[in-house]
XYZ file of C-alpha atoms in Angstrom:
346
model
C -16.210 24.565 -8.797
C -18.235 24.530 -5.569
C -21.062 26.871 -5.192
C -19.847 29.331 -2.400
C -22.379 31.082 -0.181
C -20.684 34.002 1.154
C -23.257 34.805 3.701
C -22.381 31.657 5.746
C -22.443 32.144 9.323
C -21.481 28.789 11.127
C -19.982 28.721 14.681
C -19.029 25.950 16.859
C -22.388 23.993 17.665
C -24.137 24.140 20.981
C -23.538 20.785 22.829
C -20.841 19.695 20.519
C -19.196 16.568 21.187
C -15.785 17.685 19.485
C -13.351 20.322 21.266
C -13.572 23.735 20.054
C -10.027 23.476 18.696
C -10.733 19.979 16.794
C -13.927 21.102 15.522
C -12.375 24.197 14.092
C -9.932 22.290 12.383
C -12.120 19.746 10.950
C -14.698 22.060 9.731
C -12.571 23.183 7.186
C -12.534 20.077 5.169
C -14.793 18.275 2.717
C -17.111 15.315 3.668
C -19.521 13.090 2.005
C -22.897 13.526 3.723
C -25.242 11.342 1.449
C -25.465 9.194 -1.469
C -26.618 11.029 -4.638
C -29.404 8.890 -5.161
C -30.728 9.733 -1.823
C -30.869 13.496 -2.378
C -34.083 14.196 -4.160
C -36.790 16.694 -4.029
C -37.910 15.397 -0.658
C -35.340 17.035 2.042
C -32.884 14.758 3.844
C -31.986 15.304 7.422
C -28.094 14.675 7.810
C -25.562 15.934 10.475
C -21.890 16.672 9.942
C -19.444 17.574 13.212
C -22.646 18.147 15.164
C -24.209 20.501 12.757
C -27.846 19.644 11.902
C -28.221 19.891 7.932
C -30.830 19.490 5.203
C -30.107 17.921 1.842
C -32.345 18.348 -1.147
C -32.276 19.059 -4.800
C -33.100 22.334 -6.846
C -32.867 22.512 -10.463
C -31.376 19.090 -10.428
C -28.695 20.216 -8.356
C -27.907 19.240 -4.673
C -28.186 21.671 -1.767
C -27.107 21.459 1.544
C -28.084 24.050 4.341
C -28.914 24.439 7.940
C -31.671 22.266 8.872
C -33.097 25.569 10.356
C -35.922 28.111 9.654
C -34.642 31.222 10.695
C -37.967 32.317 11.343
C -39.091 30.168 14.365
C -36.372 27.503 14.376
C -38.408 24.537 12.683
C -36.338 21.965 10.900
C -36.563 22.458 7.152
C -36.168 18.572 6.717
C -39.726 18.442 8.063
C -41.092 20.405 5.090
C -40.955 19.965 1.370
C -39.630 21.104 -2.053
C -41.817 23.213 -4.269
C -40.770 24.936 -7.554
C -37.129 24.324 -6.556
C -37.794 26.199 -3.184
C -37.679 24.523 0.021
C -40.594 25.340 2.218
C -40.862 25.506 6.231
C -43.940 23.425 7.226
C -44.652 25.815 10.069
C -45.564 29.059 8.476
C -44.869 28.261 4.867
C -41.563 30.532 4.346
C -39.757 29.573 0.955
C -36.228 29.635 0.461
C -34.449 29.436 -2.757
C -31.144 27.312 -3.314
C -28.993 30.235 -2.451
C -30.581 30.366 0.888
C -32.638 33.604 0.271
C -36.179 33.609 1.544
C -38.591 34.336 -1.535
C -41.831 34.043 0.045
C -43.729 34.750 3.356
C -47.189 33.807 3.117
C -48.561 36.007 5.990
C -47.485 38.901 4.170
C -47.374 38.071 0.458
C -46.748 41.853 -0.592
C -44.118 42.546 2.212
C -40.503 43.210 0.895
C -38.516 40.598 2.127
C -35.190 41.420 3.942
C -32.153 39.960 2.720
C -31.311 39.031 6.499
C -34.108 36.328 5.851
C -31.426 34.109 4.562
C -30.469 30.343 5.120
C -26.903 29.402 5.517
C -25.946 27.232 2.455
C -22.945 25.319 2.214
C -20.618 24.703 -0.844
C -21.812 21.449 -2.458
C -20.393 18.917 -5.257
C -21.579 15.526 -6.318
C -18.353 13.184 -6.697
C -18.335 9.176 -7.128
C -22.014 8.827 -6.602
C -21.937 10.952 -3.309
C -22.738 14.422 -1.974
C -20.175 16.299 -0.408
C -19.836 19.538 1.466
C -17.717 21.391 3.976
C -18.971 23.789 6.969
C -16.025 26.519 6.778
C -14.038 25.416 3.725
C -14.605 26.955 0.344
C -12.605 25.684 -2.813
C -13.260 21.995 -3.305
C -10.734 19.528 -1.999
C -12.431 15.915 -2.408
C -10.156 12.836 -2.549
C -9.258 12.002 -6.381
C -10.615 8.633 -7.488
C -10.179 8.681 -11.079
C -11.223 4.882 -11.486
C -15.067 5.947 -11.001
C -15.465 7.634 -14.321
C -13.101 5.290 -16.381
C -15.202 3.360 -18.975
C -12.791 0.398 -18.297
C -14.198 -0.123 -14.837
C -17.470 -1.141 -13.181
C -18.241 1.247 -10.114
C -20.727 0.928 -7.216
C -21.122 2.473 -3.860
C -20.738 -0.312 -1.076
C -23.477 -0.371 1.431
C -23.686 2.801 3.822
C -23.075 1.955 7.574
C -22.971 3.920 10.946
C -20.639 3.086 13.248
C -20.736 4.010 17.045
C -17.051 5.093 17.051
C -14.690 7.858 15.893
C -13.826 8.459 12.602
C -9.943 8.564 13.239
C -10.326 5.123 14.471
C -12.350 4.011 11.460
C -9.775 5.554 9.229
C -6.734 3.781 10.981
C -8.398 0.575 11.013
C -8.675 0.985 7.226
C -5.096 1.516 6.891
C -3.857 -1.294 9.389
C -2.472 -4.224 7.531
C -1.765 -6.278 10.868
C -5.087 -7.030 11.532
C -6.189 -8.974 8.494
C -5.356 -12.356 9.731
C -7.495 -11.715 12.992
C -10.396 -9.963 11.977
C -11.247 -10.741 8.419
C -10.772 -14.366 8.553
C -14.523 -15.071 7.575
C -13.959 -12.903 4.487
C -10.539 -13.078 2.840
C -7.586 -13.611 5.001
C -5.788 -16.505 7.038
C -4.648 -16.924 10.700
C -1.674 -18.877 9.377
C -0.637 -15.781 7.225
C -0.280 -13.035 9.933
C 3.298 -12.123 9.029
C 3.471 -8.399 7.959
C 6.664 -7.687 5.785
C 8.457 -4.582 6.060
C 7.262 -1.582 4.072
C 7.846 2.277 3.650
C 5.656 5.342 4.280
C 6.050 8.498 2.181
C 4.859 12.148 2.279
C 2.839 13.326 -0.474
C 1.427 16.738 -1.530
C -1.809 15.457 -0.223
C -1.004 13.454 2.826
C 0.596 9.880 2.792
C 1.393 7.057 0.560
C 2.249 3.262 1.490
C 3.051 0.748 -0.664
C 2.518 -2.604 1.001
C 3.430 -5.995 -0.643
C 2.403 -9.443 0.931
C 1.003 -12.960 0.027
C -2.265 -12.159 1.759
C -4.811 -12.734 -0.916
C -7.736 -10.406 -1.746
C -10.173 -13.274 -3.052
C -13.095 -13.930 -1.125
C -12.876 -17.104 1.310
C -14.732 -19.935 -0.716
C -13.866 -18.360 -4.280
C -10.957 -20.203 -6.088
C -7.912 -18.056 -6.044
C -6.073 -18.350 -9.342
C -3.146 -16.315 -8.556
C 0.143 -17.770 -8.791
C 1.416 -19.622 -5.683
C 4.316 -16.871 -5.375
C 2.237 -13.805 -6.306
C 2.868 -10.714 -4.160
C -0.340 -8.624 -3.504
C 0.450 -4.718 -3.855
C -1.917 -2.759 -1.833
C -1.268 0.917 -2.351
C -2.798 3.380 0.414
C -3.142 7.072 -0.100
C -4.501 9.100 2.764
C -6.090 12.401 2.301
C -6.280 13.980 5.800
C -7.885 14.226 7.951
C -10.597 11.576 7.355
C -10.312 10.010 3.910
C -7.972 7.304 2.432
C -7.818 5.342 -0.660
C -6.697 1.585 -1.413
C -5.872 0.180 -4.695
C -5.301 -3.539 -4.763
C -3.264 -5.072 -7.564
C -4.559 -8.559 -8.750
C -2.670 -10.883 -11.139
C -2.748 -9.817 -14.741
C -3.092 -6.117 -14.005
C -6.220 -6.361 -12.690
C -7.157 -3.366 -10.288
C -9.524 -2.846 -7.272
C -10.079 0.660 -6.060
C -11.769 1.475 -2.953
C -12.280 5.007 -1.532
C -12.854 5.030 2.337
C -14.730 8.396 2.574
C -15.922 8.885 6.162
C -18.518 11.485 7.598
C -18.000 12.350 11.199
C -21.583 12.803 12.527
C -20.281 13.369 15.788
C -17.185 12.799 17.910
C -18.449 8.987 18.278
C -20.658 8.563 15.402
C -19.179 7.915 11.981
C -21.001 7.146 8.773
C -19.055 5.202 6.241
C -19.389 5.872 2.415
C -17.282 3.601 0.178
C -17.180 4.018 -3.669
C -15.593 0.815 -5.199
C -14.230 0.475 -8.751
C -12.617 -2.477 -10.687
C -11.336 -3.325 -14.205
C -12.529 -6.927 -14.316
C -15.221 -9.299 -13.773
C -17.395 -6.406 -15.054
C -20.639 -8.774 -15.038
C -20.345 -9.479 -11.299
C -23.242 -9.390 -9.298
C -23.386 -5.922 -7.497
C -25.495 -7.444 -4.829
C -22.896 -10.079 -3.926
C -20.067 -7.614 -4.111
C -22.086 -5.433 -1.456
C -22.880 -8.063 0.653
C -19.148 -9.105 0.827
C -17.997 -5.694 1.395
C -20.745 -5.152 4.226
C -19.594 -8.277 5.719
C -15.920 -6.829 5.933
C -17.204 -3.478 7.263
C -18.990 -4.972 10.018
C -16.063 -6.944 11.058
C -13.962 -3.854 11.295
C -17.152 -2.001 13.329
C -17.017 -4.514 15.649
C -13.432 -3.417 16.518
C -13.899 0.102 16.237
C -16.988 0.446 18.583
C -15.113 -1.479 21.245
C -11.738 0.328 21.275
C -10.532 2.539 24.298
C -10.132 5.290 24.432
C -12.689 5.806 21.871
C -10.986 8.583 20.158
C -7.649 8.167 18.293
C -4.668 9.014 20.475
C -2.191 11.538 18.896
C 0.058 11.279 21.744
C 2.411 8.532 20.770
C 3.108 7.417 24.047
C -0.475 6.808 24.748
C -0.603 3.399 23.242
C 2.017 0.809 22.417
C 3.347 0.306 18.648
C 5.010 -2.543 16.498
C 6.761 -2.168 13.373
C 3.546 -2.913 11.444
C 2.096 0.271 12.640
C 4.200 2.426 10.326
C 1.224 3.836 8.469
C -0.812 4.500 11.407
C 2.024 6.145 13.256
C 2.660 8.552 10.228
C -1.110 9.161 10.124
C -1.185 10.330 13.971
C 1.690 12.492 13.491
C 0.179 14.223 10.632
C -3.146 14.881 12.199
C -1.369 16.474 15.214
C 0.626 18.781 12.762
C -2.621 19.800 11.219
C -3.749 21.046 14.625
C -5.764 18.474 16.006
C -5.848 17.406 19.619
C -2.388 16.251 21.062
C -4.028 13.534 23.215
C -7.126 12.522 20.937
C -9.347 13.348 18.200
C -12.405 12.094 16.676
C-alpha cells in the first residue's frame, strides 16, 4: 500500500502548461519520477505535471514532497538529509518523512505548529523506479510481473528526456506502421512495411492488441535464427493515460517484456523510463542492450519532437487515419472518454 498524506494540499500550478481540465485528470494517476538508484539521502529535484518536487530517502524508503520549504519558499532540493529529516538550507528548518516540521533552529524550545507541514505525496518503488501521484491515493501502477521473475534478467534502459508531449510518445510506442521507416538502422526493413490486420480489445485496465507480423525483433547485424515463416507476436497493453507494455514473443517461447512508463514533466517535455525483462540470453551485456535500446529511443524521439501539432489530437477529424492505426485510434478515444481535452492532450 502507498503511504498517503491526508494533509496534501495541491492545486493547479502557476504558469502550468496544461489546461486546468487536463491537469485535473492527469494528476489523479501514478507516474515514475526517478530511478530507485537515483533517490538517495541527497535530495533530488524532479518535476511532474509542472509541479516542482523533491525526492530523497528517509529510513531507507523513498519520499516525494513539494520542493518548497513553507517558511520562505526555498527549494528543499538545495538542502540535505540529516537523521532521515530533510533540512532547508536557508534557515535550517527540518522536516520528517511525513512532512511535519520537527526543528526550527532559531527557536529550539518553541512548540512547532502542525501547520508547518510539507505536502508529501504517496510513493512506491516498482520495477526499479520511484512512482508517485499528485492527487490520487490507492496505488495504481501498471503490472510488470516479469521484473521479479527469477527466470528473467531485468534492467532499466537509459532514461531520456523528449521535448514533446507524453501522449505523442505513448502513441509512437504503440504504432506498428512506423517500424519500416523509423527503425531501419536498428531492427526493421523498408522492404517489409506491410501491416497485417489486427484487433484491439477493451480490458478492465485499458486496451489490448495482439499484433502478428513477419518483422523480426533481432538487432540489425545479428544472426536471426528464427524460421523463415515465423510470425512475431507483439502483445500491447495500454494502461491509460500514459503507460503501455509490450511483450514480444521470440521463437522457442522466448519473451521480451518492455514497459513504456513516461513521466509528463510538462505539456511538451516528457521523461521516458523503460524497465525491460527477458527470459533468454541471460548473460547478455547490459551495456550493449542499453545502447541498442537508446538508439531505438532516439529514433522515436526525433519523430515525436518534430510532430505538429505537438499535442496528441483527440478529435479524430484533426488528422487522417489508416487501417494500421487501430490501436492509436482506440487510445485517443479512451483518453477522450477519461475527460482529457477534446482537441489535444499532453
